Amino acid sequence: MWDATVWAALTWLKVTVALVLVVAGCWWWFGTGSGQLAVAVIAAALAELHLTRALAREWATEAGMHWWWTR
């Protein structure tokens, strides 16, 4: 189970760092006064939400296969 937990945490961390770099690049490229930066931030937040939910679902499926989780 720890394998799945570590995998989910590392995957979440990698994608979060990638999204932060993309938003930072958009900030550098477009500047703070542009609506394009707001779109990039909103898109990154939605992507992060979707990823977090998908990873939680995957982790819960993996946890459900172990005897200590089923109740």
Tab-separated table of N, CA and C in Angstrom:
chain	number	residue	atom	x	y	z
A	1	MET	N	0.813	-1.187	0.000
A	1	MET	CA	0.000	0.000	0.000
A	1	MET	C	0.856	1.250	0.000
A	2	TRP	N	1.997	1.168	0.703
A	2	TRP	CA	2.872	2.332	0.719
A	2	TRP	C	3.392	2.660	-0.671
A	3	ASP	N	3.549	1.631	-1.502
A	3	ASP	CA	4.003	1.875	-2.875
A	3	ASP	C	3.014	2.764	-3.624
A	4	ALA	N	1.743	2.449	-3.485
A	4	ALA	CA	0.715	3.244	-4.164
A	4	ALA	C	0.642	4.655	-3.583
A	5	THR	N	0.810	4.790	-2.280
A	5	THR	CA	0.759	6.101	-1.646
A	5	THR	C	1.934	6.967	-2.093
A	6	VAL	N	3.119	6.383	-2.107
A	6	VAL	CA	4.300	7.131	-2.546
A	6	VAL	C	4.171	7.492	-4.018
A	7	TRP	N	3.698	6.555	-4.830
A	7	TRP	CA	3.519	6.829	-6.259
A	7	TRP	C	2.543	7.983	-6.479
A	8	ALA	N	1.413	7.967	-5.781
A	8	ALA	CA	0.417	9.032	-5.932
A	8	ALA	C	0.981	10.374	-5.472
A	9	ALA	N	1.687	10.379	-4.355
A	9	ALA	CA	2.247	11.629	-3.836
A	9	ALA	C	3.308	12.189	-4.784
A	10	LEU	N	4.171	11.337	-5.295
A	10	LEU	CA	5.209	11.804	-6.218
A	10	LEU	C	4.620	12.271	-7.542
A	11	THR	N	3.605	11.578	-8.032
A	11	THR	CA	2.948	12.002	-9.266
A	11	THR	C	2.289	13.360	-9.070
A	12	TRP	N	1.603	13.530	-7.945
A	12	TRP	CA	0.969	14.812	-7.647
A	12	TRP	C	2.012	15.921	-7.566
A	13	LEU	N	3.127	15.643	-6.897
A	13	LEU	CA	4.172	16.649	-6.747
A	13	LEU	C	4.788	17.029	-8.093
A	14	LYS	N	5.057	16.052	-8.943
A	14	LYS	CA	5.644	16.327	-10.260
A	14	LYS	C	4.722	17.201	-11.107
A	15	VAL	N	3.453	16.860	-11.141
A	15	VAL	CA	2.520	17.626	-11.957
A	15	VAL	C	2.300	19.018	-11.372
A	16	THR	N	2.265	19.128	-10.060
A	16	THR	CA	2.116	20.434	-9.427
A	16	THR	C	3.300	21.332	-9.756
A	17	VAL	N	4.496	20.792	-9.700
A	17	VAL	CA	5.687	21.573	-10.045
A	17	VAL	C	5.633	21.982	-11.519
A	18	ALA	N	5.214	21.066	-12.389
A	18	ALA	CA	5.106	21.396	-13.815
A	18	ALA	C	4.084	22.515	-14.036
A	19	LEU	N	2.954	22.456	-13.353
A	19	LEU	CA	1.946	23.505	-13.495
A	19	LEU	C	2.444	24.844	-12.951
A	20	VAL	N	3.178	24.816	-11.867
A	20	VAL	CA	3.750	26.053	-11.320
A	20	VAL	C	4.732	26.655	-12.320
A	21	LEU	N	5.544	25.822	-12.947
A	21	LEU	CA	6.491	26.322	-13.946
A	21	LEU	C	5.778	26.900	-15.161
A	22	VAL	N	4.690	26.266	-15.575
A	22	VAL	CA	3.915	26.786	-16.706
A	22	VAL	C	3.303	28.141	-16.355
A	23	VAL	N	2.724	28.243	-15.174
A	23	VAL	CA	2.127	29.518	-14.761
A	23	VAL	C	3.214	30.588	-14.605
A	24	ALA	N	4.358	30.228	-14.064
A	24	ALA	CA	5.460	31.193	-13.949
A	24	ALA	C	5.935	31.644	-15.331
A	25	GLY	N	5.992	30.711	-16.270
A	25	GLY	CA	6.358	31.078	-17.630
A	25	GLY	C	5.335	31.997	-18.270
A	26	CYS	N	4.071	31.736	-18.016
A	26	CYS	CA	3.010	32.629	-18.534
A	26	CYS	C	3.093	34.001	-17.887
A	27	TRP	N	3.398	34.031	-16.596
A	27	TRP	CA	3.558	35.307	-15.911
A	27	TRP	C	4.717	36.097	-16.519
A	28	TRP	N	5.828	35.402	-16.789
A	28	TRP	CA	6.987	36.064	-17.373
A	28	TRP	C	6.685	36.539	-18.798
A	29	TRP	N	5.983	35.707	-19.568
A	29	TRP	CA	5.724	36.013	-20.970
A	29	TRP	C	4.642	37.086	-21.149
A	30	PHE	N	3.528	36.921	-20.441
A	30	PHE	CA	2.384	37.808	-20.625
A	30	PHE	C	2.382	39.001	-19.680
A	31	GLY	N	2.985	38.871	-18.527
A	31	GLY	CA	2.934	39.933	-17.520
A	31	GLY	C	1.696	39.795	-16.652
A	32	THR	N	1.611	40.648	-15.643
A	32	THR	CA	0.508	40.510	-14.683
A	32	THR	C	-0.762	41.218	-15.119
A	33	GLY	N	-0.663	42.127	-16.069
A	33	GLY	CA	-1.838	42.889	-16.465
A	33	GLY	C	-2.658	42.246	-17.558
A	34	SER	N	-2.308	41.044	-17.942
A	34	SER	CA	-2.990	40.440	-19.080
A	34	SER	C	-4.057	39.453	-18.626
A	35	GLY	N	-5.095	39.354	-19.413
A	35	GLY	CA	-6.137	38.371	-19.139
A	35	GLY	C	-5.674	36.950	-19.439
A	36	GLN	N	-4.641	36.839	-20.249
A	36	GLN	CA	-4.121	35.514	-20.588
A	36	GLN	C	-3.491	34.841	-19.369
A	37	LEU	N	-2.888	35.631	-18.494
A	37	LEU	CA	-2.337	35.066	-17.261
A	37	LEU	C	-3.457	34.531	-16.382
A	38	ALA	N	-4.556	35.251	-16.304
A	38	ALA	CA	-5.695	34.783	-15.507
A	38	ALA	C	-6.240	33.477	-16.072
A	39	VAL	N	-6.302	33.369	-17.380
A	39	VAL	CA	-6.761	32.129	-18.006
A	39	VAL	C	-5.800	30.988	-17.689
A	40	ALA	N	-4.500	31.259	-17.737
A	40	ALA	CA	-3.504	30.225	-17.431
A	40	ALA	C	-3.613	29.768	-15.984
A	41	VAL	N	-3.833	30.698	-15.068
A	41	VAL	CA	-3.966	30.345	-13.650
A	41	VAL	C	-5.230	29.524	-13.414
A	42	ILE	N	-6.322	29.922	-14.030
A	42	ILE	CA	-7.576	29.175	-13.876
A	42	ILE	C	-7.445	27.783	-14.481
A	43	ALA	N	-6.824	27.690	-15.651
A	43	ALA	CA	-6.626	26.380	-16.290
A	43	ALA	C	-5.731	25.489	-15.435
A	44	ALA	N	-4.689	26.058	-14.851
A	44	ALA	CA	-3.802	25.276	-13.989
A	44	ALA	C	-4.533	24.810	-12.731
A	45	ALA	N	-5.362	25.658	-12.172
A	45	ALA	CA	-6.124	25.271	-10.978
A	45	ALA	C	-7.109	24.151	-11.291
A	46	LEU	N	-7.767	24.235	-12.423
A	46	LEU	CA	-8.704	23.168	-12.824
A	46	LEU	C	-7.965	21.864	-13.113
A	47	ALA	N	-6.806	21.976	-13.753
A	47	ALA	CA	-6.007	20.776	-14.014
A	47	ALA	C	-5.544	20.141	-12.710
A	48	GLU	N	-5.145	20.959	-11.760
A	48	GLU	CA	-4.712	20.452	-10.452
A	48	GLU	C	-5.862	19.767	-9.727
A	49	LEU	N	-7.036	20.352	-9.780
A	49	LEU	CA	-8.212	19.747	-9.157
A	49	LEU	C	-8.543	18.398	-9.791
A	50	HIS	N	-8.515	18.357	-11.107
A	50	HIS	CA	-8.806	17.102	-11.810
A	50	HIS	C	-7.766	16.041	-11.473
A	51	LEU	N	-6.500	16.416	-11.472
A	51	LEU	CA	-5.439	15.466	-11.152
A	51	LEU	C	-5.567	14.943	-9.728
A	52	THR	N	-5.834	15.826	-8.793
A	52	THR	CA	-5.949	15.410	-7.397
A	52	THR	C	-7.099	14.436	-7.210
A	53	ARG	N	-8.227	14.718	-7.840
A	53	ARG	CA	-9.373	13.798	-7.741
A	53	ARG	C	-9.069	12.447	-8.385
A	54	ALA	N	-8.401	12.471	-9.541
A	54	ALA	CA	-8.063	11.221	-10.225
A	54	ALA	C	-7.075	10.394	-9.406
A	55	LEU	N	-6.079	11.040	-8.831
A	55	LEU	CA	-5.121	10.315	-8.001
A	55	LEU	C	-5.772	9.772	-6.734
A	56	ALA	N	-6.673	10.535	-6.136
A	56	ALA	CA	-7.378	10.049	-4.950
A	56	ALA	C	-8.243	8.836	-5.296
A	57	ARG	N	-8.891	8.884	-6.448
A	57	ARG	CA	-9.702	7.746	-6.895
A	57	ARG	C	-8.828	6.516	-7.128
A	58	GLU	N	-7.678	6.717	-7.762
A	58	GLU	CA	-6.757	5.613	-8.023
A	58	GLU	C	-6.225	5.032	-6.721
A	59	TRP	N	-5.872	5.905	-5.780
A	59	TRP	CA	-5.363	5.441	-4.505
A	59	TRP	C	-6.440	4.674	-3.736
A	60	ALA	N	-7.675	5.165	-3.758
A	60	ALA	CA	-8.768	4.497	-3.044
A	60	ALA	C	-9.059	3.127	-3.654
A	61	THR	N	-8.944	3.023	-4.966
A	61	THR	CA	-9.129	1.725	-5.618
A	61	THR	C	-8.052	0.759	-5.163
A	62	GLU	N	-6.830	1.230	-5.120
A	62	GLU	CA	-5.719	0.387	-4.654
A	62	GLU	C	-5.904	0.018	-3.187
A	63	ALA	N	-6.338	0.958	-2.364
A	63	ALA	CA	-6.541	0.680	-0.944
A	63	ALA	C	-7.672	-0.308	-0.732
A	64	GLY	N	-8.683	-0.262	-1.580
A	64	GLY	CA	-9.806	-1.183	-1.451
A	64	GLY	C	-9.435	-2.628	-1.718
A	65	MET	N	-8.288	-2.846	-2.330
A	65	MET	CA	-7.840	-4.209	-2.623
A	65	MET	C	-7.096	-4.833	-1.452
A	66	HIS	N	-6.907	-4.096	-0.365
A	66	HIS	CA	-6.176	-4.610	0.782
A	66	HIS	C	-7.134	-4.868	1.936
A	67	TRP	N	-6.857	-5.857	2.717
A	67	TRP	CA	-7.760	-6.306	3.757
A	67	TRP	C	-8.002	-5.252	4.825
A	68	TRP	N	-7.026	-4.420	5.147
A	68	TRP	CA	-7.177	-3.473	6.243
A	68	TRP	C	-8.055	-2.291	5.903
A	69	TRP	N	-8.334	-2.071	4.648
A	69	TRP	CA	-9.117	-0.901	4.245
A	69	TRP	C	-10.608	-1.228	4.165
A	70	THR	N	-10.957	-2.459	3.827
A	70	THR	CA	-12.362	-2.813	3.616
A	70	THR	C	-13.105	-2.875	4.945
A	71	ARG	N	-14.218	-2.206	5.017
A	71	ARG	CA	-15.062	-2.213	6.217
A	71	ARG	C	-16.501	-2.195	5.820
